[in-house]
Short mmCIF file of C-alpha atoms in Angstrom, two decimals:
data_model
loop_
_atom_site.label_atom_id
_atom_site.label_comp_id
_atom_site.label_asym_id
_atom_site.label_seq_id
_atom_site.Cartn_x
_atom_site.Cartn_y
_atom_site.Cartn_z
CA UNK A 1129 -11.98 35.43 -73.51
CA UNK A 1130 -9.40 32.89 -72.47
CA UNK A 1131 -9.97 29.17 -72.87
CA UNK A 1132 -8.64 26.40 -70.64
CA UNK A 1133 -8.56 22.66 -71.32
CA UNK A 1134 -9.56 20.02 -68.79
CA UNK A 1135 -8.21 16.58 -69.72
CA UNK A 1136 -10.52 13.72 -68.81
CA UNK A 1137 -9.29 10.21 -68.00
CA UNK A 1138 -10.73 6.85 -69.08
CA UNK A 1139 -14.29 7.26 -67.81
CA UNK A 1140 -16.73 9.88 -66.60
CA UNK A 1141 -18.91 8.19 -64.02
CA UNK A 1142 -19.95 8.36 -60.36
CA UNK A 1143 -16.40 7.66 -59.20
CA UNK A 1144 -14.89 10.83 -60.67
CA UNK A 1145 -17.88 13.00 -61.55
CA UNK A 1146 -17.48 15.41 -58.63
CA UNK A 1147 -13.77 15.89 -59.39
CA UNK A 1148 -14.51 16.63 -63.06
CA UNK A 1149 -17.40 18.94 -62.20
CA UNK A 1150 -15.24 20.85 -59.71
CA UNK A 1151 -12.38 21.11 -62.22
CA UNK A 1152 -14.58 22.46 -64.97
CA UNK A 1153 -16.37 24.84 -62.61
CA UNK A 1154 -13.00 26.20 -61.43
CA UNK A 1155 -12.16 27.07 -65.05
CA UNK A 1156 -15.51 28.80 -65.51
CA UNK A 1157 -15.17 30.65 -62.19
CA UNK A 1158 -11.98 32.25 -63.58
CA UNK A 1159 -14.04 33.64 -66.44
CA UNK A 1160 -12.56 31.26 -69.01
CA UNK A 1161 -14.30 29.12 -71.58
CA UNK A 1162 -13.75 25.41 -70.92
CA UNK A 1163 -12.74 22.66 -73.33
CA UNK A 1164 -13.24 19.13 -72.06
CA UNK A 1165 -10.64 16.95 -73.78
CA UNK A 1166 -12.24 13.50 -73.97
CA UNK A 1167 -9.47 11.82 -75.99
CA UNK A 1168 -8.94 9.10 -73.35
CA UNK A 1169 -12.59 8.79 -72.25
CA UNK A 1170 -14.07 5.45 -73.28
CA UNK A 1171 -17.28 5.52 -71.22
CA UNK A 1172 -19.74 8.05 -69.81
CA UNK A 1173 -22.50 7.16 -67.35
CA UNK A 1174 -25.75 8.99 -66.63
CA UNK A 1175 -23.93 10.71 -63.77
CA UNK A 1176 -21.29 11.87 -66.25
CA UNK A 1177 -23.97 13.20 -68.59
CA UNK A 1178 -25.45 15.11 -65.65
CA UNK A 1179 -22.04 16.71 -65.02
CA UNK A 1180 -21.82 17.82 -68.64
CA UNK A 1181 -25.31 19.30 -68.60
CA UNK A 1182 -24.77 21.04 -65.26
CA UNK A 1183 -21.45 22.48 -66.41
CA UNK A 1184 -22.96 23.64 -69.71
CA UNK A 1185 -25.71 25.47 -67.77
CA UNK A 1186 -23.16 27.09 -65.42
CA UNK A 1187 -21.10 28.21 -68.42
CA UNK A 1188 -24.14 29.69 -70.15
CA UNK A 1189 -25.19 31.56 -67.01
CA UNK A 1190 -21.76 33.23 -67.00
CA UNK A 1191 -21.78 33.99 -70.73
CA UNK A 1192 -19.14 31.32 -71.31
CA UNK A 1193 -18.98 28.08 -73.28
CA UNK A 1194 -18.19 24.44 -72.62
CA UNK A 1195 -16.81 22.68 -75.69
CA UNK A 1196 -16.13 18.95 -76.01
CA UNK A 1197 -12.99 17.77 -77.79
CA UNK A 1198 -12.11 14.38 -79.27
CA UNK A 1199 -15.28 12.50 -78.32
CA UNK A 1200 -14.82 8.87 -79.37
CA UNK A 1201 -17.48 6.78 -81.13
CA UNK A 1202 -18.65 4.88 -78.03
CA UNK A 1203 -19.23 8.03 -76.00
CA UNK A 1204 -20.80 9.80 -78.97
CA UNK A 1205 -23.23 6.89 -79.36
CA UNK A 1206 -24.31 7.27 -75.73
CA UNK A 1207 -24.74 11.00 -76.21
CA UNK A 1208 -26.71 10.46 -79.44
CA UNK A 1209 -29.12 7.98 -77.82
CA UNK A 1210 -29.77 10.31 -74.89
CA UNK A 1211 -30.12 13.43 -77.06
CA UNK A 1212 -27.12 15.17 -75.48
CA UNK A 1213 -25.15 15.54 -78.71
CA UNK A 1214 -27.07 18.61 -79.83
CA UNK A 1215 -26.42 20.54 -76.59
CA UNK A 1216 -22.67 20.88 -77.07
CA UNK A 1217 -20.12 22.49 -79.34
CA UNK A 1218 -17.27 20.26 -80.48
CA UNK A 1219 -13.62 21.07 -81.16
#
């Protein structure tokens, strides 16, 4: 299966969550695994976490995978506190 990378900007929050969700879903709709490159992402809100969980569920329903890449310490801390860390594969 092919894999495509979606590069995320500085934050994943209510201002860009729909754009990110649509971008990741478009990758999955092509039958490709998705890698979310979070190199530049410094903050993730609860809305952003919802996008990740939704996209992970969509990927699983299609037999595909969503992998997170280059998650920085601040974002990882948020994911650890909320229990989201264990749901994802990391590149």
